[in-house]
XYZ file of C-alpha atoms in Angstrom:
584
model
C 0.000 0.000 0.000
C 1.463 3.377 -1.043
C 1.122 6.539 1.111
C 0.276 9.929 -1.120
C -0.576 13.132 0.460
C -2.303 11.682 3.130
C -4.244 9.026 1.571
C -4.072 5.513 0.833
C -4.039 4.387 -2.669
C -4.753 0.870 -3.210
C -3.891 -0.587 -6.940
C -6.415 -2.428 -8.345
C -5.991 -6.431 -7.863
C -5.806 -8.509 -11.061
C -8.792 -9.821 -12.937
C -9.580 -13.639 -13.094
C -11.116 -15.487 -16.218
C -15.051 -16.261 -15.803
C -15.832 -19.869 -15.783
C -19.533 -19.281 -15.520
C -21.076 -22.893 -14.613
C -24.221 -22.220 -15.182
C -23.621 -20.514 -18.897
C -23.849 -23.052 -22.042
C -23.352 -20.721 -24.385
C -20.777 -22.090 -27.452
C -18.249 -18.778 -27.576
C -15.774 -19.919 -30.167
C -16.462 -17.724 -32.710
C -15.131 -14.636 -30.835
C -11.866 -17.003 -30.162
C -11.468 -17.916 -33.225
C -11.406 -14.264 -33.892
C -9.041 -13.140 -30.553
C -12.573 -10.595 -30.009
C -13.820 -10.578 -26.290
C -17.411 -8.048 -26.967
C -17.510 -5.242 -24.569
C -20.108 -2.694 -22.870
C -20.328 0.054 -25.424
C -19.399 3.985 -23.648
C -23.201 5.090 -24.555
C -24.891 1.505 -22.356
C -21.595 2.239 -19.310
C -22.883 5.688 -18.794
C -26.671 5.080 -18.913
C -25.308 2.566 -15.924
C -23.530 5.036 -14.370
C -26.556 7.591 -14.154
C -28.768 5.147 -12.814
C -25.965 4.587 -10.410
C -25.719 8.139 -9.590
C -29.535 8.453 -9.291
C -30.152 5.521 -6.703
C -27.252 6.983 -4.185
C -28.903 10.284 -4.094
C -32.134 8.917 -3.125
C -33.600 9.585 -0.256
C -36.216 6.745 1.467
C -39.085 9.226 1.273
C -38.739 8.826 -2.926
C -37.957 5.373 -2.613
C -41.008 4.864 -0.972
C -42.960 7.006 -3.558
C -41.153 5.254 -6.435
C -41.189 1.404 -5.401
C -44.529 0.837 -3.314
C -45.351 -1.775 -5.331
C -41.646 -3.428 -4.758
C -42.442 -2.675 -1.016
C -45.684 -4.417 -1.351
C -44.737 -7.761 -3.253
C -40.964 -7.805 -0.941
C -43.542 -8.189 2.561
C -45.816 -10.499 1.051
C -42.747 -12.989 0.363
C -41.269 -12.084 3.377
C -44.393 -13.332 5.256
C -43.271 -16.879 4.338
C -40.851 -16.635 6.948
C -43.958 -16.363 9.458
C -44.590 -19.616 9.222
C -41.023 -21.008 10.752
C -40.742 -18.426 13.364
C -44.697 -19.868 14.141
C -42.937 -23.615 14.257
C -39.939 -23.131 16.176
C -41.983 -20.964 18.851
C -44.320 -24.340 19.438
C -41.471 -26.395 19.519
C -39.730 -24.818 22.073
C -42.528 -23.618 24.108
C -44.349 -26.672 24.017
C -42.101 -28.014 26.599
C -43.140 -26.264 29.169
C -47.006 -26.975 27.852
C -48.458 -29.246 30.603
C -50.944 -31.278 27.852
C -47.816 -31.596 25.352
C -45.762 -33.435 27.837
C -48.262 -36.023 29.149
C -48.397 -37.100 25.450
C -45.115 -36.715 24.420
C -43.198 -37.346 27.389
C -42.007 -39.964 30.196
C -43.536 -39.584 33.914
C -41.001 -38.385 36.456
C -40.319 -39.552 40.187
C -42.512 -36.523 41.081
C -45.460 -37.481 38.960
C -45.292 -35.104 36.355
C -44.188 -35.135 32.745
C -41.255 -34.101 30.883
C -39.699 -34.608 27.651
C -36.554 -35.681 28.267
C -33.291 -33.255 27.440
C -32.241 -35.749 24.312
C -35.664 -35.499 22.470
C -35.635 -31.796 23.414
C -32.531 -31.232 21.289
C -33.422 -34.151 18.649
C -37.405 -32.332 18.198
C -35.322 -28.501 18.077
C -32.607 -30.087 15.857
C -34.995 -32.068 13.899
C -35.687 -28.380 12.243
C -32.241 -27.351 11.354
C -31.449 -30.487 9.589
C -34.578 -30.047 7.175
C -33.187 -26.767 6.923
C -29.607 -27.516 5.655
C -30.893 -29.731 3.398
C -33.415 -27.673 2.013
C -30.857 -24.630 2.071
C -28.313 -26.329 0.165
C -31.147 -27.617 -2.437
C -32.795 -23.764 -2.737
C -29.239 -22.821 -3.668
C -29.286 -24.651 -6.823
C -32.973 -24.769 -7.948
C -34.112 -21.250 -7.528
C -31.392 -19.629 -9.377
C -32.254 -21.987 -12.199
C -36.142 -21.555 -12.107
C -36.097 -18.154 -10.561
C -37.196 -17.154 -7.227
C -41.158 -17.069 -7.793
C -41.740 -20.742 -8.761
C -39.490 -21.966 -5.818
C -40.943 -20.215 -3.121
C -44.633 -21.688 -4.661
C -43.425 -25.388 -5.233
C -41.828 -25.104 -1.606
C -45.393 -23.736 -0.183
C -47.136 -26.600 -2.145
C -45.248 -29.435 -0.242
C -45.036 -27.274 3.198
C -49.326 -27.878 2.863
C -48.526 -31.544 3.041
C -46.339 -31.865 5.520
C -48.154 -29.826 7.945
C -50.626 -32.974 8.245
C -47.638 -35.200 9.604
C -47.847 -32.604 12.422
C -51.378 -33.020 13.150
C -51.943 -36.720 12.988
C -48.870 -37.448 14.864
C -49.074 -40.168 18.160
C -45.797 -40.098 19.127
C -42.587 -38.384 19.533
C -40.231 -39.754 16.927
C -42.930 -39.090 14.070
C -43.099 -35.159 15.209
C -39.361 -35.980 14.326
C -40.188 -36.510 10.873
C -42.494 -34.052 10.527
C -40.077 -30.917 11.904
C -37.341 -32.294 9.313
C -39.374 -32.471 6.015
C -40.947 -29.011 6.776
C -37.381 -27.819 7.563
C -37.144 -28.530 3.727
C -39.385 -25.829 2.453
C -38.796 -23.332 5.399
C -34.859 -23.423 4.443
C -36.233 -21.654 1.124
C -38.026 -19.532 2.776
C -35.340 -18.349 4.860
C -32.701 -17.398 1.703
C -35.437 -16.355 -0.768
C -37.242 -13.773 1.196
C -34.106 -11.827 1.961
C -32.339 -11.950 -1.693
C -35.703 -10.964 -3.407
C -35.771 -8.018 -0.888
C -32.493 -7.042 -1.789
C -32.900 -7.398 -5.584
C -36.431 -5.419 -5.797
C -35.310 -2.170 -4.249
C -33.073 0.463 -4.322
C -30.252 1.263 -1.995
C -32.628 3.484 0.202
C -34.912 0.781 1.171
C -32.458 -1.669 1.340
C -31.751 -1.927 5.047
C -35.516 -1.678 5.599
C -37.037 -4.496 3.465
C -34.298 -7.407 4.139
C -34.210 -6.585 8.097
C -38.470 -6.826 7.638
C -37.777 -10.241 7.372
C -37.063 -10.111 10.945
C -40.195 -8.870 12.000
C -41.959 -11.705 10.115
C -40.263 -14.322 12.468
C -40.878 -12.112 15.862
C -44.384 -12.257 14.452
C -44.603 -15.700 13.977
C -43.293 -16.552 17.586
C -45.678 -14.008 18.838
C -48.382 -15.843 17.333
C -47.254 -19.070 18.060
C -47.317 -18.148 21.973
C -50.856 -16.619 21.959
C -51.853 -20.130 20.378
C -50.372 -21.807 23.342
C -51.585 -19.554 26.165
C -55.506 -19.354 24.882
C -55.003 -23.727 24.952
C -53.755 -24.068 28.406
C -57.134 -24.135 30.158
C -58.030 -27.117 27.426
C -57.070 -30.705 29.258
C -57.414 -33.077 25.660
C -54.911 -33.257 22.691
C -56.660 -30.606 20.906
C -54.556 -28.288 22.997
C -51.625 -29.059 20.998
C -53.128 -29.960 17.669
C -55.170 -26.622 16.803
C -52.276 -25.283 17.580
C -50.197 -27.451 14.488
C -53.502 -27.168 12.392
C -53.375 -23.437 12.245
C -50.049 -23.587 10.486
C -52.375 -24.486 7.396
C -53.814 -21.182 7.094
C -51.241 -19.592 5.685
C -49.920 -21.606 2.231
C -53.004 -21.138 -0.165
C -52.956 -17.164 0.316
C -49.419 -16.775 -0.084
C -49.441 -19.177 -3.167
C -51.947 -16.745 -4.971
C -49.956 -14.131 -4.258
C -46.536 -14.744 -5.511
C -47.584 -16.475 -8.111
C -48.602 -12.696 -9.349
C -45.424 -11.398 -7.894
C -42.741 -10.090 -10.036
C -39.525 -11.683 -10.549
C -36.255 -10.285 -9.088
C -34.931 -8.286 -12.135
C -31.459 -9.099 -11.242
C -32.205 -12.607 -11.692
C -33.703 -11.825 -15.166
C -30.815 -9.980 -15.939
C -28.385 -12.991 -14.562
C -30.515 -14.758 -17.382
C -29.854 -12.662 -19.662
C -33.999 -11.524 -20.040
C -33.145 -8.017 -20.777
C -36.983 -7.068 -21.630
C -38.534 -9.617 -19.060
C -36.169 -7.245 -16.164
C -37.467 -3.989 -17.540
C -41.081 -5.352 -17.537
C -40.498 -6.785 -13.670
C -38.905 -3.262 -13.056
C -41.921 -1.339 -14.653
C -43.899 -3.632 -12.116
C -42.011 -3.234 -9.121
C -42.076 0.788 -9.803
C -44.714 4.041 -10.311
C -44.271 6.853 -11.942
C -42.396 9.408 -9.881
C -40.913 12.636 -11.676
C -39.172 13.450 -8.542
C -37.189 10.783 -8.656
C -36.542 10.628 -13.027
C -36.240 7.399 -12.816
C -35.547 5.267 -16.233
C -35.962 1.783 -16.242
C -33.805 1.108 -19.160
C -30.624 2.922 -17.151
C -31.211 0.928 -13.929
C -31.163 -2.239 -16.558
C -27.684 -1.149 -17.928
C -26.523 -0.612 -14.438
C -27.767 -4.436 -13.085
C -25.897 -5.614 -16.739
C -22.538 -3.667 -15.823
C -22.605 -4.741 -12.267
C -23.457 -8.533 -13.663
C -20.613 -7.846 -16.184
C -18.178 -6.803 -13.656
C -18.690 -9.300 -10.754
C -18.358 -12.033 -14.139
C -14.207 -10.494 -14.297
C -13.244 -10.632 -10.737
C -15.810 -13.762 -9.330
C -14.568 -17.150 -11.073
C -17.772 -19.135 -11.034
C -21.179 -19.428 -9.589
C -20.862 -23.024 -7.915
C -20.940 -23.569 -3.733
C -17.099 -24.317 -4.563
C -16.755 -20.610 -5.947
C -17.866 -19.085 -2.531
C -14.551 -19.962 -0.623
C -12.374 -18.918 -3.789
C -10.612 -15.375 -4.641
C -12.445 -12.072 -2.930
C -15.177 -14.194 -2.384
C -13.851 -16.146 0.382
C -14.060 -13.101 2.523
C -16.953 -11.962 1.188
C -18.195 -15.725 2.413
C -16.497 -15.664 6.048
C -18.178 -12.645 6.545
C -21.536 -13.757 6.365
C -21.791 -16.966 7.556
C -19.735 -15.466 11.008
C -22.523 -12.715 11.120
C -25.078 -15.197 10.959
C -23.482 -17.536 12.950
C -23.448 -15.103 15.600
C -26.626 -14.792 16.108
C -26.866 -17.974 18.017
C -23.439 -17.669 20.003
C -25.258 -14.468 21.680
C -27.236 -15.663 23.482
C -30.535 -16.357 20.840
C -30.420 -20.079 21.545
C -30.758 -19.146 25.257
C -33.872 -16.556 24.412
C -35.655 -19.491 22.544
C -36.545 -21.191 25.785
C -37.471 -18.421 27.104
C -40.617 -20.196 29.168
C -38.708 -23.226 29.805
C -36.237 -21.364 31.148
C -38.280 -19.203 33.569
C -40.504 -22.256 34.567
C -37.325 -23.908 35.787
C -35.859 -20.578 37.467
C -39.381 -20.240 39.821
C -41.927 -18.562 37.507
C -45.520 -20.409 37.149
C -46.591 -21.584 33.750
C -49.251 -18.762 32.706
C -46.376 -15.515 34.154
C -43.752 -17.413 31.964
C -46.147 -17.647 28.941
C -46.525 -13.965 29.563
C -42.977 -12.841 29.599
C -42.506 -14.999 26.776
C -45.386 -13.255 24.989
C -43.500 -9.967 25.661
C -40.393 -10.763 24.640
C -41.557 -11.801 21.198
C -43.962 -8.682 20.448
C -40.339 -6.397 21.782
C -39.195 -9.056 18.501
C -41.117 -6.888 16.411
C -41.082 -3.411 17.844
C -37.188 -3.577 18.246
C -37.157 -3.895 14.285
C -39.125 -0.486 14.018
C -36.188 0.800 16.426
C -33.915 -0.511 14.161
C -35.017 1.373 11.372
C -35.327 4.122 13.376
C -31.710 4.194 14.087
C -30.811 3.175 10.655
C -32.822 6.275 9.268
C -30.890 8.473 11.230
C -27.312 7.279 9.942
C -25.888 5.391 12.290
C -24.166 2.510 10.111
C -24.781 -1.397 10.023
C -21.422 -2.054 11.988
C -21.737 0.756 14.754
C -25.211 -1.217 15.116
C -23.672 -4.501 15.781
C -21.045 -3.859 17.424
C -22.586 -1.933 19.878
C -25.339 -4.319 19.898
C -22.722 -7.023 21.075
C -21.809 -4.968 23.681
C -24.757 -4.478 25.301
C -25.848 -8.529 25.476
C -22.667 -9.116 26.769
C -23.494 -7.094 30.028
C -26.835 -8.114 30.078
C -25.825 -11.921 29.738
C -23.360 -11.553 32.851
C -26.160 -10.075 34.710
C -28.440 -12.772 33.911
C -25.480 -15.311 35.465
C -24.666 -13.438 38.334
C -28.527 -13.553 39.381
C -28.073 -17.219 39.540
C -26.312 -16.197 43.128
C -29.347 -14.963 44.485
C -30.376 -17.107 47.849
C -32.971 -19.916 47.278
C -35.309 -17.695 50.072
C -35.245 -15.122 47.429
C -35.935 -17.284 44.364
C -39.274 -15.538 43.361
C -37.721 -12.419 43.431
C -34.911 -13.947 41.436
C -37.184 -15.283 38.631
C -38.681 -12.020 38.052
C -35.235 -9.861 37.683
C -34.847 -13.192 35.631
C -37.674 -12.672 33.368
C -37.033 -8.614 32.868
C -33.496 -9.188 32.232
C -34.538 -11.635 29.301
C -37.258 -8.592 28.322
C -34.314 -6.117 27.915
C -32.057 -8.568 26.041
C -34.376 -9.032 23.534
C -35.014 -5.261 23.038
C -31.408 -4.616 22.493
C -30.804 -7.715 20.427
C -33.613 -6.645 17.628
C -32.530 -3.429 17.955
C -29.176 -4.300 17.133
C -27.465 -8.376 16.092
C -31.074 -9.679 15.736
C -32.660 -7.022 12.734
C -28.977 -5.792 11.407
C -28.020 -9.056 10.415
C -30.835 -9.472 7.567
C -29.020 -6.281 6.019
C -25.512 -7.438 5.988
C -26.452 -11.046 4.903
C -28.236 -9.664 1.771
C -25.491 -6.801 1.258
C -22.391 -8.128 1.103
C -22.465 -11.320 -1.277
C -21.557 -10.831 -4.956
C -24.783 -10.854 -6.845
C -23.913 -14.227 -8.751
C -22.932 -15.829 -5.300
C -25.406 -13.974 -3.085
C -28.026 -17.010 -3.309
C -25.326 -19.453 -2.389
C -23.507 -17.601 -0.426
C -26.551 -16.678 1.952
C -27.162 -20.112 1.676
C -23.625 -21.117 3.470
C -24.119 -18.171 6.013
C -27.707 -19.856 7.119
C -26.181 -23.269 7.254
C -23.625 -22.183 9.453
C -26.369 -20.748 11.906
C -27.984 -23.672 11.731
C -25.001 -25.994 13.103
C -24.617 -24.021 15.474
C -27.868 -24.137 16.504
C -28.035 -27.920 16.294
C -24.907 -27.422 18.696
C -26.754 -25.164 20.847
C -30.282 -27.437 20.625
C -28.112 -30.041 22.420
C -26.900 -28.214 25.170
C -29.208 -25.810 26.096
C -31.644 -29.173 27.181
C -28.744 -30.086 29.294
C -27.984 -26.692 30.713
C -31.873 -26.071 31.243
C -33.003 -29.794 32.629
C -33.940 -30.266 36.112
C -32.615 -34.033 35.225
C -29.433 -32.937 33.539
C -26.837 -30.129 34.036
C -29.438 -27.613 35.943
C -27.163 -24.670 35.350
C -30.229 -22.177 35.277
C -29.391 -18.500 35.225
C -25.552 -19.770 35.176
C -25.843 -20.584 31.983
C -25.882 -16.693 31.206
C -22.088 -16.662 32.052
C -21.022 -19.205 29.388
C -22.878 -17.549 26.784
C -22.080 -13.709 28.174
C -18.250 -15.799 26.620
C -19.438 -16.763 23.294
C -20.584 -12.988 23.039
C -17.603 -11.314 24.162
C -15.916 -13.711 21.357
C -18.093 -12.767 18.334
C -17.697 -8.963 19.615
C -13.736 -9.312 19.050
C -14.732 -10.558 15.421
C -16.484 -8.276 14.827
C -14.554 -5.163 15.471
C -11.748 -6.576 13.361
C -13.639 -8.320 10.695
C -17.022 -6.607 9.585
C -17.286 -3.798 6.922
C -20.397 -0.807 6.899
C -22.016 -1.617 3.334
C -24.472 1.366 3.995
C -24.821 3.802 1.354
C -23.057 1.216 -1.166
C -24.060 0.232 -4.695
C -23.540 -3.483 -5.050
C -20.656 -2.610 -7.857
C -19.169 -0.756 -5.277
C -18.850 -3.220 -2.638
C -17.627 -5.814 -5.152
C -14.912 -3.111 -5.801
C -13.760 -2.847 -1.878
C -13.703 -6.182 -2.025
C -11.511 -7.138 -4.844
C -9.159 -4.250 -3.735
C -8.973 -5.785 -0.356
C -9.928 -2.588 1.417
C -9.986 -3.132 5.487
C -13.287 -3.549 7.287
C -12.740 -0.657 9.631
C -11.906 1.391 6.334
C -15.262 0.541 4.225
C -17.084 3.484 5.088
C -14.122 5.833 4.173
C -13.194 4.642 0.817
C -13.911 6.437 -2.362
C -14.500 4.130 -5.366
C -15.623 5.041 -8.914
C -16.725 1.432 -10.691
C -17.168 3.031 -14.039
C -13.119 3.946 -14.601
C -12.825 0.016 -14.723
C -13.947 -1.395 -18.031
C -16.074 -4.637 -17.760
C -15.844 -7.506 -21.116
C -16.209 -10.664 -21.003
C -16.804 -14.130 -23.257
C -19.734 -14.737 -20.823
C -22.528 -12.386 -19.607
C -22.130 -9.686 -22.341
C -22.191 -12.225 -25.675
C -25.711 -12.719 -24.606
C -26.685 -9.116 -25.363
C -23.875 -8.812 -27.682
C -25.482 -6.222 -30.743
C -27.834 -4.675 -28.445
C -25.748 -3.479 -25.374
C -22.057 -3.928 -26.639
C -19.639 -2.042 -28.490
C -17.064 -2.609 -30.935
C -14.885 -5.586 -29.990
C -11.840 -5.402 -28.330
C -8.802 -7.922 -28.267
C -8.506 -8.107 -24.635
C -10.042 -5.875 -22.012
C -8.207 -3.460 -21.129
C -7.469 -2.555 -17.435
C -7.820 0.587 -16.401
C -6.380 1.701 -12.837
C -9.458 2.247 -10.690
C -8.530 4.246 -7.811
C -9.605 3.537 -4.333
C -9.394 6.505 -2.058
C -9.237 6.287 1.705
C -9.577 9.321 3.632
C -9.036 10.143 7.530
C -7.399 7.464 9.548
């Protein structure tokens, strides 16, 4: 790195060749001819003024301009409902009286209880569906595009519901929480990459963290189901709980299937008309804004284009290869960190507080709380977001302030057993306040950076690996929060807050060192910081102009090549793009 009147200059890192898996296109005749087609000056600058356009705007005119992308972005989002719905019963229902006596062995004392092994197998159950489903999702909807996998993945969600509802015993509730992990680990990449791809940089942070309020939602419901059955002494009180899951696929089904595609998809496809007529869709007229649907085309082309130079495929492999194996770490330690927090301890929230002294109905109640502060803490977020502060200040901030909260939560594991009802009430606000701060902060921020800071031919996959990730840990966690929880295990109780108040402390050190502020950032320009290596603590300061580089290639552009190309050129030619850090 070379030092020049006080700022850093960083050269530009060398291109790779594009070995685009996915593209069967026969390009010998431009070899034969040494001819590599290239983005004509007139198509670059249309890209550039769309560019130009979307980092002026303000999220008053993005609101004006895309309310219809705002409209069709919540409706797919509200797939994600459905899970947070599921893994609120399955966690709650062990402290559900009714659940037990079905489900579970009687204890020395007379009651029931599911023991701490099927606790983690039922919890974990989820997060293998999930993987697999995740790792499938990757592949299938970036061949048939985002609106046919979310429907197919609704369609079989309908029948596996009914596993869930018929079930007798506890090993086929197994079954029926992996197989509907299978559509739900769809749901949980596609809602935030079709956010991300249907709006401009303005509503960015806002539509892919709404996701987050979707889940709170779900738990929220989930809970009220539980509570309103506790007076009920047959199995109905835990079956209309499972049947209610079925009113939600048939609604959403009709409505994406009249939902736009992502135009970045489209344009991935090479469906140059198809993403101006999704645009035109996602869009209303707005003079305030002069928006042009054929320049924010050229710009998804020329950041397509330019991601196709410096990312060398689109396969899972591709993800920990090059700039992209940051980009990669990134996310799925962002992700990841959202269990090592302290979330896995939040999601047994009434199990938890039943075992520290609370009765069944007051921990139902705090539980209830804690998931409508869910939701309101992802108003905050925006809130806070509006007003500048950045996606990293956010998070690491957030970290900060579940660290102290976690030790708290230990250290009122000291308090005398004479004391105990006192205890489980300092218990149960404690666990109130951490999950304010944590949706105001890890829990809603994370949806941003997830969709953010993947490459746009890697995002899908990429988001994919960063989900996965949470979800081993989770399985991790799913097996030893049981234990730590159990009266017939560990029994740790509110001690458990110290060995997660570690993990935190852990992922705050990461993060400091590790995590870059995308705000503000076109998607070309955060594939530039990346490729020129810039430092995370340094994002935010760097200047970057993606339109001194030029962008050709055999792959992308010969599919528009005549309509969006210039004369051809030999080789492309690099030109030095500057990247300009300023202050320290």
């Amino acid at each position: 790195m070379a030092e020049k009147s006080g700022q850093d200059v960083v050269a530009p890192a060398p291109s790779r060749p594009s070995h685009d898996e996915n593209n069967g296109h026969d390009h010998d005749h431009d070899h034969d001819h040494g001819h590599v087609p290239k983005l004509s000056a007139a198509f670059v600058q249309d890209a550039k003024s769309a560019s130009d356009k979307e980092r002026k705007m303000t999220l008053l005119q993005g609101v004006r301009l895309y309310p219809k992308a705002i409209g069709w972005s919540m409706l797919i989002s509200t797939c994600i409902v459905m899970e947070g719905y599921d893994i609120s019963l399955v966690s709650n229902f062990f402290a559900f009286p009714q659940f037990n006596q079905k489900f579970g062995d009687l204890q020395p004392n007379g009651s029931y209880e599911i023991s701490a092994a099927w606790q983690a197998g039922l919890t974990n159950g989820v997060a293998v569906g999930e993987i697999i489903g995740l790792f499938i999702n990757g592949y299938v909807s970036e061949r048939f595009g985002y609106r046919w996998t979310v429907i197919t993945a609704l369609v079989c969600l309908t029948g596996f519901i009914a596993i869930f509802f018929t079930a007798q015993n506890v090993q086929t509730l197994l079954v029926a929480e992996i197989l509907c992990g299978l559509p739900w680990g769809v749901f949980q990449t596609l809602t935030i990459t079709y956010a991300s791809e249907v709006c401009p940089i303005a509503l960015r942070g806002h539509l892919t963290t709404y996701v987050n309020f979707c889940w709170g939602l779900g738990q929220l419901i989930g809970v009220g189901v539980i509570s309103s059955m506790i007076d009920r002494q047959d199995e109905w009180s835990f079956r209309i709980p499972y049947a209610l899951q079925w009113m939600w696929p048939v609604p959403l089904i009709l409505g994406v299937f009249f939902a736009p595609e992502s135009p970045w998809w489209l344009v991935r496809k090479g469906k140059l008309d198809e993403a101006k007529k999704s645009l035109l869709r996602l869009t209303s007229k707005n003079d305030e804004t002069d928006f042009d649907a054929d320049e924010t085309v050229a710009m998804m082309v020329h950041t397509a284009a330019l991601e196709e130079k410096i990312t060398s495929g689109v396969s899972y492999w591709d993800c920990f290869r090059g700039i992209d194996l940051r980009r990669t770490e990134i996310v799925c330690c962002v992700w990841a960190t959202q269990n090592l927090s302290g979330n896995s301890f939040s999601n047994y929230s009434t199990y938890f507080l039943t075992q520290a002294g609370l009765s069944t109905e007051n921990a139902y109640s705090f539980a209830m709380g804690q998931y409508a502060i869910n939701m309101v803490g992802v108003f905050g977020a925006w809130g806070l977001m509006s007003w500048g502060i950045g996606r990293r200040r956010l998070y690491i901030g957030g970290l900060m302030g579940l660290f102290s909260m976690l030790l708290i939560m230990g250290f009122l594991g000291l308090v005398p057993a004479s004391n105990r009802d006192q205890g489980a009430m300092a218990t149960g606000s404690i666990m109130i306040a951490w999950a304010l701060f944590y949706q105001l902060t890890v829990g809603t921020i994370t949806y941003s950076l997830v969709a953010e800071l993947p490459s746009r031919r890697l995002q899908i996959k990429t988001v994919v690996l960063g989900r996965n990730l949470y979800n081993v840990v989770g399985i991790v966690n799913n097996v030893i929060t049981p234990y730590m929880l159990n009266p017939t295990a560990w029994n740790w109780q509110n001690f458990a807050g110290f060995f997660w108040a570690g993990l935190c402390f852990l992922c705050l050190v990461y993060a400091f060192f590790r995590l870059p502020e995308p705000r503000g950032r076109t998607f070309a320009e955060l594939d530039v910081l990346f490729e020129h290596k810039v430092s995370a603590r340094k994002f935010d300061k760097t200047k970057v102009d993606v339109f001194q580089e030029d962008v050709a290639g055999e792959g992308l552009i010969s599919n528009f090549h005549g309509r969006i190309t210039g004369p051809s050129a030999k080789t492309t030619t690099t030109t030095t793009t500057t990247t300009t850090t300023t202050g320290a």
